[in-house]
Coordinates of N, CA and C in Angstrom, one line a residue:
Chain A
T1 N -102.3 113.7 12.5 CA -101.9 113.3 13.0 C -102.2 113.8 14.4
Q2 N -102.4 112.2 15.3 CA -102.8 111.7 16.1 C -101.6 112.5 17.4
L3 N -101.7 113.4 18.3 CA -100.4 113.6 19.1 C -100.6 112.8 20.4
L4 N -101.5 112.6 20.4 CA -101.9 111.8 22.2 C -102.5 110.4 21.6
E5 N -101.9 109.9 22.3 CA -102.4 108.2 21.8 C -102.4 107.5 23.4
Q6 N -103.6 107.0 23.2 CA -104.4 106.4 24.5 C -104.1 105.1 24.6
S7 N -103.9 104.3 25.8 CA -104.2 102.6 25.7 C -104.5 102.2 27.0
P8 N -105.0 101.5 27.2 CA -105.6 100.5 25.8 C -107.0 101.3 25.6
Q9 N -107.8 100.9 24.3 CA -109.0 101.7 23.9 C -109.7 101.0 24.1
F10 N -110.1 99.6 24.4 CA -111.2 99.4 25.3 C -110.8 98.5 26.5
L11 N -111.4 98.4 27.6 CA -111.6 97.9 28.9 C -112.5 97.3 29.4
S12 N -112.5 96.1 29.6 CA -113.8 95.6 30.4 C -113.3 94.7 31.7
I13 N -113.6 95.2 32.6 CA -112.9 94.2 34.1 C -114.0 94.0 34.8
Q14 N -113.8 93.5 35.9 CA -114.6 92.9 36.9 C -114.9 94.0 38.5
E15 N -115.7 94.4 39.0 CA -115.7 95.5 40.1 C -114.7 94.4 41.1
G16 N -114.0 95.7 41.4 CA -112.9 95.3 42.6 C -111.5 94.9 42.2
E17 N -111.5 95.3 40.5 CA -109.9 95.3 39.9 C -109.5 96.4 39.8
N18 N -108.2 96.1 39.6 CA -107.3 97.9 39.7 C -106.9 98.0 37.9
L19 N -106.6 99.0 37.6 CA -106.1 99.3 36.0 C -105.5 100.5 35.9
T20 N -104.6 100.5 34.8 CA -104.0 101.7 34.6 C -104.4 102.3 33.0
V21 N -104.8 103.3 32.8 CA -104.7 103.8 31.3 C -103.3 104.9 31.4
Y22 N -103.2 104.6 29.9 CA -101.8 105.4 29.7 C -102.4 106.4 28.5
C23 N -101.5 107.6 28.3 CA -101.9 108.5 27.4 C -100.3 109.2 27.1
N24 N -99.8 109.2 26.0 CA -98.5 108.6 25.6 C -98.5 109.9 24.3
S25 N -97.4 110.6 24.1 CA -97.2 111.9 23.1 C -95.5 112.1 23.1
S26 N -95.2 112.6 21.8 CA -93.8 112.9 21.2 C -93.8 114.4 21.7
S27 N -95.1 115.0 22.1 CA -94.8 116.6 22.2 C -94.7 116.7 24.0
V28 N -94.2 118.1 24.0 CA -94.5 118.5 25.3 C -95.6 119.2 25.5
F29 N -96.2 119.0 26.9 CA -97.4 120.4 26.8 C -97.2 120.6 28.2
S30 N -97.8 121.9 28.2 CA -97.8 123.3 29.4 C -98.4 122.3 30.8
S31 N -99.6 121.6 30.2 CA -100.4 121.1 31.5 C -101.1 119.9 30.7
L32 N -101.9 119.1 31.4 CA -102.5 117.7 30.9 C -103.9 117.3 31.6
Q33 N -104.8 117.4 30.9 CA -106.0 117.2 31.9 C -106.9 115.6 31.4
W34 N -107.4 115.4 32.7 CA -108.1 114.1 32.4 C -109.6 114.3 32.4
Y35 N -110.3 114.1 31.3 CA -111.9 113.7 31.4 C -112.3 112.6 31.6
R36 N -113.5 112.7 32.1 CA -114.7 111.2 32.0 C -115.6 111.7 31.0
Q37 N -115.9 111.1 30.3 CA -117.3 111.6 29.4 C -118.1 110.4 29.6
E38 N -119.4 110.6 29.9 CA -120.5 109.5 29.9 C -121.7 109.8 28.7
P39 N -122.0 108.5 27.9 CA -122.9 108.8 26.8 C -124.0 110.4 26.7
G40 N -123.9 110.6 25.7 CA -124.9 112.0 25.7 C -124.5 112.9 26.6
E41 N -123.0 113.5 27.3 CA -123.1 114.2 28.1 C -121.5 114.5 27.3
G42 N -121.1 115.8 28.2 CA -119.9 116.4 27.6 C -118.8 116.1 28.7
P43 N -117.3 116.1 28.3 CA -116.4 115.9 29.3 C -116.6 116.4 30.8
V44 N -116.3 115.5 31.8 CA -116.2 116.1 33.1 C -114.9 116.5 33.3
L45 N -114.2 117.0 33.8 CA -113.1 117.4 34.2 C -112.4 116.5 35.7
L46 N -111.8 115.6 35.6 CA -111.3 115.2 36.6 C -110.2 115.5 37.3
V47 N -108.9 116.0 36.7 CA -107.9 116.3 37.1 C -107.2 117.5 36.3
T48 N -106.2 118.5 36.6 CA -105.1 118.8 35.7 C -103.9 118.4 36.2
V49 N -103.0 118.6 35.6 CA -101.5 118.1 36.2 C -100.6 118.7 35.1
V50 N -99.7 119.8 36.0 CA -98.9 120.7 35.7 C -97.4 120.6 35.8
T51 N -97.1 120.1 36.7 CA -95.5 119.8 37.1 C -94.9 118.6 36.2
G52 N -94.0 118.5 36.0 CA -93.4 117.2 35.4 C -93.0 116.2 36.6
G53 N -94.0 115.0 36.5 CA -93.5 114.4 37.8 C -94.3 114.4 38.8
E54 N -95.2 115.2 38.8 CA -96.4 115.3 39.8 C -97.4 113.9 39.7
V55 N -98.0 114.3 40.8 CA -98.9 112.8 41.1 C -99.5 113.4 42.0
K56 N -101.2 113.6 41.6 CA -102.7 113.6 41.9 C -103.5 112.4 42.4
K57 N -103.9 112.9 43.7 CA -105.0 111.5 43.9 C -106.4 112.1 44.2
L58 N -107.0 111.8 43.8 CA -109.0 111.8 43.6 C -109.5 110.6 43.9
K59 N -109.6 110.5 45.2 CA -110.2 109.1 45.8 C -109.5 107.7 45.4
R60 N -110.2 107.1 44.7 CA -109.4 105.7 43.9 C -108.5 106.1 42.9
L61 N -108.6 107.4 42.4 CA -107.7 107.6 41.1 C -106.5 108.0 41.4
T62 N -105.7 107.8 41.0 CA -104.1 108.6 40.6 C -103.4 108.9 39.6
F63 N -103.5 110.0 39.4 CA -103.1 110.7 38.2 C -101.4 111.1 38.0
Q64 N -100.7 110.3 36.9 CA -99.2 111.1 37.0 C -99.0 112.1 35.7
F65 N -98.1 112.7 36.0 CA -97.6 113.5 34.9 C -96.2 113.1 34.5
G66 N -95.9 112.8 33.5 CA -94.3 112.3 33.2 C -93.5 113.2 33.6
D67 N -92.0 113.0 34.1 CA -91.3 114.4 34.1 C -90.9 114.9 33.0
A68 N -90.9 114.0 31.8 CA -90.8 115.0 30.6 C -92.0 116.1 30.3
R69 N -93.1 115.8 30.8 CA -94.3 116.3 30.4 C -95.0 116.1 29.0
K70 N -94.6 114.4 28.7 CA -95.3 114.2 27.3 C -95.9 113.2 27.6
D71 N -96.3 112.5 28.7 CA -97.1 111.4 28.8 C -97.8 111.4 30.3
S72 N -98.8 110.6 30.3 CA -99.4 110.7 31.5 C -100.3 109.3 31.7
S73 N -100.6 109.1 33.2 CA -101.6 107.4 33.4 C -102.4 107.8 34.3
L74 N -103.6 107.4 34.3 CA -104.3 107.3 35.3 C -104.4 105.6 35.8
H75 N -104.4 105.9 37.3 CA -104.6 104.2 37.6 C -105.9 104.3 38.7
I76 N -106.9 103.4 38.2 CA -107.7 103.0 39.3 C -107.6 101.9 40.2
T77 N -107.8 102.0 41.2 CA -108.1 101.4 42.4 C -109.2 100.9 42.9
A78 N -109.6 99.7 42.8 CA -111.0 98.7 43.2 C -111.8 99.3 42.3
A79 N -111.8 99.4 41.1 CA -112.8 99.6 40.0 C -114.3 99.6 40.7
Q80 N -115.3 100.2 40.3 CA -116.7 100.4 40.6 C -117.4 100.5 39.4
P81 N -118.6 99.9 39.3 CA -119.6 100.0 38.0 C -119.7 101.5 37.9
G82 N -119.9 102.3 38.9 CA -119.8 103.9 38.7 C -118.6 104.5 38.1
D83 N -117.5 103.7 37.7 CA -116.2 104.4 36.9 C -116.4 104.0 35.3
T84 N -117.5 103.5 35.1 CA -117.7 103.1 33.7 C -117.6 104.3 33.0
G85 N -117.1 104.6 31.9 CA -117.4 105.7 31.2 C -115.8 106.1 30.0
L86 N -116.1 106.6 29.1 CA -114.9 106.8 28.2 C -114.1 107.9 29.1
Y87 N -112.3 107.4 29.1 CA -111.8 108.6 30.0 C -111.1 109.4 28.6
L88 N -110.5 110.6 28.9 CA -110.0 111.2 27.9 C -109.1 112.0 28.4
C89 N -107.8 112.0 28.2 CA -106.4 112.4 28.1 C -106.7 113.5 27.4
A90 N -105.9 115.1 27.7 CA -105.9 116.4 26.9 C -105.0 117.2 27.1
G91 N -103.7 117.6 26.0 CA -103.0 118.3 26.5 C -103.2 119.5 25.9
A92 N -102.5 120.5 26.7 CA -102.7 122.1 26.4 C -101.2 122.9 26.3
G93 N -101.3 123.7 25.6 CA -100.2 124.6 25.7 C -98.9 123.8 25.0
V94 N -99.1 123.0 24.0 CA -98.3 122.2 23.1 C -97.0 123.1 22.9
R95 N -95.8 122.7 23.1 CA -94.7 123.7 22.7 C -94.8 123.9 21.4
G96 N -94.7 125.6 21.1 CA -94.8 125.8 19.4 C -96.1 126.4 19.5
G97 N -96.9 126.0 20.1 CA -98.5 126.3 20.1 C -99.0 127.9 20.6
A98 N -99.5 128.4 19.9 CA -100.1 129.9 20.2 C -101.1 129.8 21.0
T99 N -102.0 129.1 21.0 CA -103.2 128.9 22.0 C -102.8 128.1 22.9
N100 N -104.3 127.7 24.0 CA -104.6 126.8 24.8 C -105.4 126.0 24.3
K101 N -105.7 125.5 23.1 CA -106.5 124.7 22.7 C -106.2 123.2 23.1
L102 N -107.3 122.3 23.4 CA -106.6 121.1 23.7 C -106.8 120.3 23.0
I103 N -105.6 119.4 22.9 CA -105.5 118.3 22.1 C -105.9 116.8 22.7
F104 N -107.2 116.5 22.1 CA -107.5 114.9 23.0 C -106.9 113.8 22.8
G105 N -106.7 113.1 23.5 CA -106.5 111.7 23.1 C -107.4 110.7 22.4
T106 N -107.3 109.5 22.0 CA -107.8 109.0 21.3 C -109.3 108.1 22.1
G107 N -108.6 108.4 23.8 CA -109.9 107.7 24.4 C -109.8 106.1 24.9
T108 N -110.2 106.0 26.2 CA -110.3 104.9 26.5 C -111.5 104.5 27.1
L109 N -112.3 103.6 26.6 CA -113.9 103.1 27.1 C -113.6 102.1 28.1
L110 N -113.7 102.2 29.0 CA -114.1 101.7 30.5 C -115.1 101.2 30.9
A111 N -115.3 99.6 30.7 CA -116.5 99.1 31.3 C -116.2 98.1 32.7
V112 N -116.8 98.8 33.7 CA -116.7 98.0 34.8 C -117.8 96.9 35.2
Q113 N -117.6 95.5 35.4 CA -118.9 94.5 35.8 C -119.1 94.4 37.2
P114 N -120.6 94.6 37.5 CA -120.7 94.3 38.9 C -120.6 93.0 39.0
Chain B
N1 N -122.5 120.3 33.7 CA -120.9 120.3 33.7 C -120.4 121.7 34.1
A2 N -120.4 121.8 35.0 CA -119.4 122.9 35.7 C -120.3 124.6 35.1
G3 N -121.0 124.2 34.9 CA -121.8 125.6 34.5 C -122.1 126.1 33.3
V4 N -121.4 125.6 32.5 CA -121.3 126.0 30.9 C -122.7 125.3 30.2
M5 N -123.4 126.4 29.5 CA -124.7 126.0 29.3 C -124.8 126.1 27.4
Q6 N -125.0 125.2 27.4 CA -125.1 125.0 25.6 C -127.2 124.4 25.2
N7 N -127.4 125.2 24.3 CA -128.5 124.9 23.8 C -128.7 125.1 22.2
P8 N -129.5 124.4 21.5 CA -130.4 123.2 22.1 C -129.0 122.2 22.2
R9 N -130.0 121.2 23.2 CA -128.8 120.0 23.1 C -129.3 118.9 22.2
H10 N -130.3 119.0 21.5 CA -130.4 117.9 20.1 C -130.9 119.5 19.0
L11 N -130.3 118.9 17.8 CA -130.9 120.0 16.9 C -130.9 119.1 15.7
V12 N -132.1 119.2 15.0 CA -132.4 118.4 13.5 C -132.5 119.2 12.4
R13 N -131.2 119.4 11.5 CA -131.7 120.2 10.3 C -131.6 119.2 8.7
R14 N -132.5 119.8 8.0 CA -132.3 119.1 6.6 C -131.0 119.8 6.0
R15 N -130.4 118.9 5.0 CA -129.4 119.4 4.0 C -129.5 120.8 3.6
G16 N -128.8 121.9 3.5 CA -129.0 123.1 2.9 C -129.5 123.7 4.2
Q17 N -130.2 123.7 5.4 CA -130.5 124.6 6.1 C -129.2 125.5 7.2
E18 N -129.4 126.2 7.6 CA -128.8 126.8 8.7 C -128.9 126.1 9.9
A19 N -127.7 125.9 10.9 CA -127.6 125.5 12.6 C -126.8 126.5 12.9
R20 N -127.6 126.7 14.6 CA -127.1 127.8 15.3 C -126.9 127.3 16.5
L21 N -125.6 127.1 17.2 CA -125.3 126.8 18.2 C -125.0 127.9 19.5
R22 N -125.6 127.8 20.2 CA -125.2 128.5 21.5 C -124.5 128.2 22.7
C23 N -123.6 128.9 23.2 CA -122.8 128.8 24.4 C -122.8 129.8 25.2
S24 N -123.4 129.7 26.5 CA -123.1 130.5 27.3 C -122.2 129.8 28.7
P25 N -120.7 130.5 28.8 CA -119.7 130.1 29.6 C -120.1 130.3 30.8
M26 N -119.1 129.6 31.5 CA -119.4 130.0 33.0 C -119.1 131.3 33.8
K27 N -120.0 131.6 34.6 CA -119.8 132.7 35.3 C -118.4 133.4 35.4
G28 N -117.9 134.7 34.7 CA -116.7 135.1 35.1 C -115.5 134.5 33.8
H29 N -116.1 133.7 33.0 CA -115.1 133.2 31.9 C -115.4 134.0 30.7
S30 N -114.1 134.4 30.6 CA -114.2 135.3 29.1 C -113.7 134.5 27.9
H31 N -113.4 133.2 28.2 CA -112.7 132.6 26.8 C -113.6 131.3 26.6
V32 N -113.7 131.3 25.2 CA -114.6 129.9 24.9 C -114.1 129.3 24.0
Y33 N -113.8 127.8 23.9 CA -113.6 127.2 22.8 C -114.5 126.3 22.3
W34 N -114.9 126.0 21.1 CA -115.8 125.0 20.7 C -114.8 124.0 19.9
Y35 N -115.6 122.6 20.3 CA -114.8 121.3 19.7 C -116.0 120.5 19.1
R36 N -115.5 119.7 18.3 CA -116.2 118.4 17.3 C -115.9 117.2 17.6
Q37 N -117.0 116.6 18.0 CA -116.8 115.1 18.2 C -117.5 114.4 17.2
L38 N -116.8 114.0 16.1 CA -117.8 113.3 14.8 C -118.3 111.6 15.5
P39 N -118.8 111.5 14.9 CA -118.9 109.7 15.4 C -117.9 108.8 15.2
E40 N -117.5 107.9 16.2 CA -116.2 107.1 15.9 C -114.8 107.8 15.9
E41 N -114.9 109.2 16.1 CA -113.9 109.8 16.0 C -113.4 111.0 17.7
G42 N -112.3 111.0 18.1 CA -112.1 111.7 19.0 C -112.9 113.4 18.9
L43 N -112.4 114.2 19.9 CA -112.8 115.5 20.4 C -111.5 116.2 19.2
K44 N -112.3 117.3 18.6 CA -111.5 118.1 17.6 C -111.3 119.4 18.0
F45 N -110.7 120.1 18.1 CA -110.5 121.6 18.4 C -111.2 122.2 17.0
M46 N -111.8 123.4 17.1 CA -112.3 124.1 15.9 C -112.0 125.7 16.3
V47 N -112.3 126.2 17.2 CA -112.3 127.5 17.2 C -112.2 128.3 18.7
Y48 N -111.0 129.2 19.0 CA -110.7 129.8 20.4 C -111.6 131.0 20.5
L49 N -112.1 131.7 21.0 CA -112.6 133.2 21.1 C -112.4 133.5 22.7
Q50 N -112.5 135.0 22.2 CA -112.4 135.9 23.6 C -113.7 136.8 23.4
K51 N -113.7 137.5 24.3 CA -115.0 138.8 24.1 C -114.8 139.3 22.8
E52 N -115.5 139.5 21.6 CA -115.4 139.9 20.4 C -114.2 139.8 19.4
N53 N -113.6 138.9 20.0 CA -112.2 138.3 19.1 C -112.2 137.0 18.8
I54 N -111.8 136.6 17.6 CA -111.3 135.2 17.3 C -110.1 135.1 17.7
I55 N -109.7 134.4 18.5 CA -108.2 134.4 18.8 C -107.5 133.0 17.8
D56 N -107.9 132.0 17.8 CA -107.4 130.7 16.9 C -108.7 130.2 16.1
E57 N -108.5 130.2 15.1 CA -109.5 129.4 13.9 C -109.1 128.2 13.5
S58 N -107.9 127.9 13.9 CA -107.2 126.7 12.8 C -107.9 125.6 12.6
G59 N -108.8 125.3 13.7 CA -109.6 124.0 13.6 C -110.9 124.1 12.7
M60 N -111.3 125.6 12.4 CA -112.6 125.7 11.6 C -112.4 125.1 10.1
P61 N -113.4 124.4 9.5 CA -113.5 124.2 8.3 C -113.3 125.6 7.7
K62 N -113.0 125.4 6.2 CA -112.8 127.0 5.5 C -114.0 127.6 4.9
E63 N -115.2 126.8 4.6 CA -116.3 127.5 4.4 C -117.5 126.8 5.4
R64 N -118.4 127.5 5.3 CA -119.7 127.7 6.2 C -119.8 127.6 7.5
F65 N -118.6 127.3 8.2 CA -118.6 127.6 9.6 C -118.1 129.1 9.9
S66 N -118.7 129.5 10.9 CA -118.2 131.0 11.6 C -118.7 130.4 13.1
A67 N -118.1 131.4 13.7 CA -118.4 131.6 15.3 C -118.3 133.2 15.7
E68 N -118.8 133.4 16.5 CA -118.6 134.8 17.3 C -118.7 134.9 18.9
F69 N -118.5 135.8 19.3 CA -118.6 135.5 20.6 C -118.7 137.2 21.3
P70 N -120.1 138.0 20.9 CA -120.2 139.1 21.2 C -120.0 139.6 22.6
K71 N -120.0 141.0 22.5 CA -119.8 141.6 24.0 C -120.8 141.3 25.0
E72 N -121.9 141.2 24.7 CA -123.1 140.8 25.5 C -123.6 139.5 24.8
G73 N -124.2 138.4 25.4 CA -124.6 137.3 25.1 C -124.1 136.2 24.6
P74 N -124.6 134.8 24.3 CA -123.5 133.9 24.2 C -122.8 133.9 23.0
S75 N -121.7 132.9 22.9 CA -121.0 132.6 21.9 C -121.8 131.8 20.8
I76 N -121.8 132.0 19.7 CA -122.6 131.4 18.4 C -121.7 130.4 17.4
L77 N -122.0 129.3 17.4 CA -121.3 128.6 16.2 C -122.3 128.8 15.1
R78 N -122.0 129.0 13.9 CA -123.2 128.8 13.0 C -122.7 127.8 11.9
I79 N -123.3 127.0 11.6 CA -123.1 126.4 10.3 C -124.2 126.6 9.1
Q80 N -123.5 127.2 7.9 CA -124.8 127.2 6.9 C -124.4 126.2 5.8
Q81 N -125.9 125.9 5.2 CA -125.9 125.1 4.1 C -125.1 123.9 4.6
V82 N -125.9 123.2 5.9 CA -125.4 121.9 6.4 C -125.6 121.0 5.5
V83 N -124.5 119.8 5.5 CA -124.4 118.7 4.9 C -124.4 117.6 6.2
R84 N -124.6 116.2 5.4 CA -124.7 115.2 6.4 C -123.5 114.9 7.1
G85 N -122.4 115.2 6.5 CA -120.9 115.2 7.6 C -120.5 116.2 8.4
D86 N -121.7 117.1 8.6 CA -121.7 117.6 9.8 C -122.4 117.6 11.0
S87 N -123.2 116.2 10.9 CA -123.7 115.6 12.2 C -122.8 115.1 12.9
A88 N -123.1 115.7 13.9 CA -121.8 115.4 15.2 C -122.2 116.0 16.7
A89 N -121.4 115.6 17.3 CA -121.7 116.4 18.7 C -120.7 117.9 18.8
Y90 N -121.5 119.0 18.8 CA -120.4 120.0 19.3 C -120.5 120.4 20.7
F91 N -119.3 120.7 21.3 CA -118.9 121.1 22.6 C -118.2 122.3 22.9
C92 N -118.9 123.1 23.6 CA -118.1 124.3 23.9 C -117.4 124.3 25.6
A93 N -116.3 125.1 25.6 CA -115.7 125.0 26.8 C -115.3 126.4 27.2
S94 N -115.1 126.2 28.7 CA -114.8 128.2 28.5 C -113.9 127.9 29.9
S95 N -113.0 128.8 29.9 CA -112.0 129.4 30.8 C -112.0 130.5 31.3
P96 N -111.4 131.0 32.6 CA -111.5 132.1 33.1 C -110.3 133.5 32.5
Y97 N -109.3 132.7 32.0 CA -108.2 133.5 31.7 C -107.4 132.6 31.0
R98 N -106.7 133.1 30.0 CA -105.6 132.7 29.1 C -104.2 132.1 29.7
G99 N -104.2 131.7 31.0 CA -102.9 131.1 31.4 C -102.8 129.8 30.8
L100 N -101.2 129.6 30.6 CA -100.8 128.5 30.3 C -101.4 127.1 30.7
G101 N -101.7 126.5 30.1 CA -102.5 125.4 30.3 C -103.7 125.3 31.4
E102 N -104.4 126.4 31.0 CA -105.4 126.8 31.6 C -106.5 125.9 31.9
T103 N -107.3 125.6 32.6 CA -108.5 124.2 32.8 C -109.5 125.0 32.1
Q104 N -110.2 124.0 31.2 CA -111.0 124.3 30.4 C -112.4 123.4 30.9
Y105 N -113.6 124.2 30.9 CA -114.5 123.4 31.3 C -115.8 123.2 30.5
F106 N -116.4 122.2 30.1 CA -117.3 121.8 29.0 C -118.7 121.7 29.2
G107 N -119.6 122.2 28.6 CA -121.1 122.4 28.3 C -121.2 120.7 27.9
P108 N -122.5 120.4 28.0 CA -123.3 119.2 27.9 C -122.9 118.9 26.3
G109 N -122.9 120.0 25.6 CA -122.8 119.6 24.0 C -124.1 119.6 23.2
T110 N -124.5 120.0 22.0 CA -124.9 120.2 21.2 C -125.1 118.7 20.0
R111 N -126.2 117.9 20.0 CA -126.2 117.1 18.9 C -126.8 117.3 17.8
L112 N -125.8 117.5 16.9 CA -126.9 118.0 15.6 C -126.5 116.8 14.7
L113 N -128.1 116.6 14.1 CA -128.1 115.4 12.9 C -128.7 116.4 11.9
V114 N -127.9 115.9 10.8 CA -128.4 116.3 9.8 C -129.3 115.4 8.5
L115 N -130.2 115.6 8.4 CA -131.2 114.4 7.3 C -130.9 114.8 6.0

């Protein structure tokens, strides 16, 4: 059972466009982390959100954690080719879970065309 | 990737051989997690270790797979008698302590190919 669903799965846009990636679950998490992974490399942490309703900004990236801590979104403003990659959300500390293992989303593959 | 080191980066094994994957966590981190990324699938948790202890191995296959994190040295993920289905990217992550929702930092991964 996939606890975290991401949408869209694939996204191809032109440089300068805006986009939003969604990460949804029926489970409550203690925190949610967003990673970006490039081919042949490991996931690189972008942000960790902990508090329901929290909004964090990282340059052109805006991350939001849902009030109920079940979902999150990533918004990119004025996308650039360097933003190309696989975006992964990962939830930690699912209610009832014993450890901090991460449950990863299905991933969103973003391609930004110059 | 944030100081977590994994080696080898690429490993080729024939069916039936053993594979040993090593992970050195970030300095000061005593918690290690192993994840597997199968082709066309997402990252899946395998095992969580603290120094000399296995805390959660709920994601480990029941046979052929084992993991350790000794007092000294790197964490080792060991796969005995590899099969083609073991071909995947194996990632290690570390965190400093076991706080709720503690951030994990990933290494570059080991790509295992079983011929």
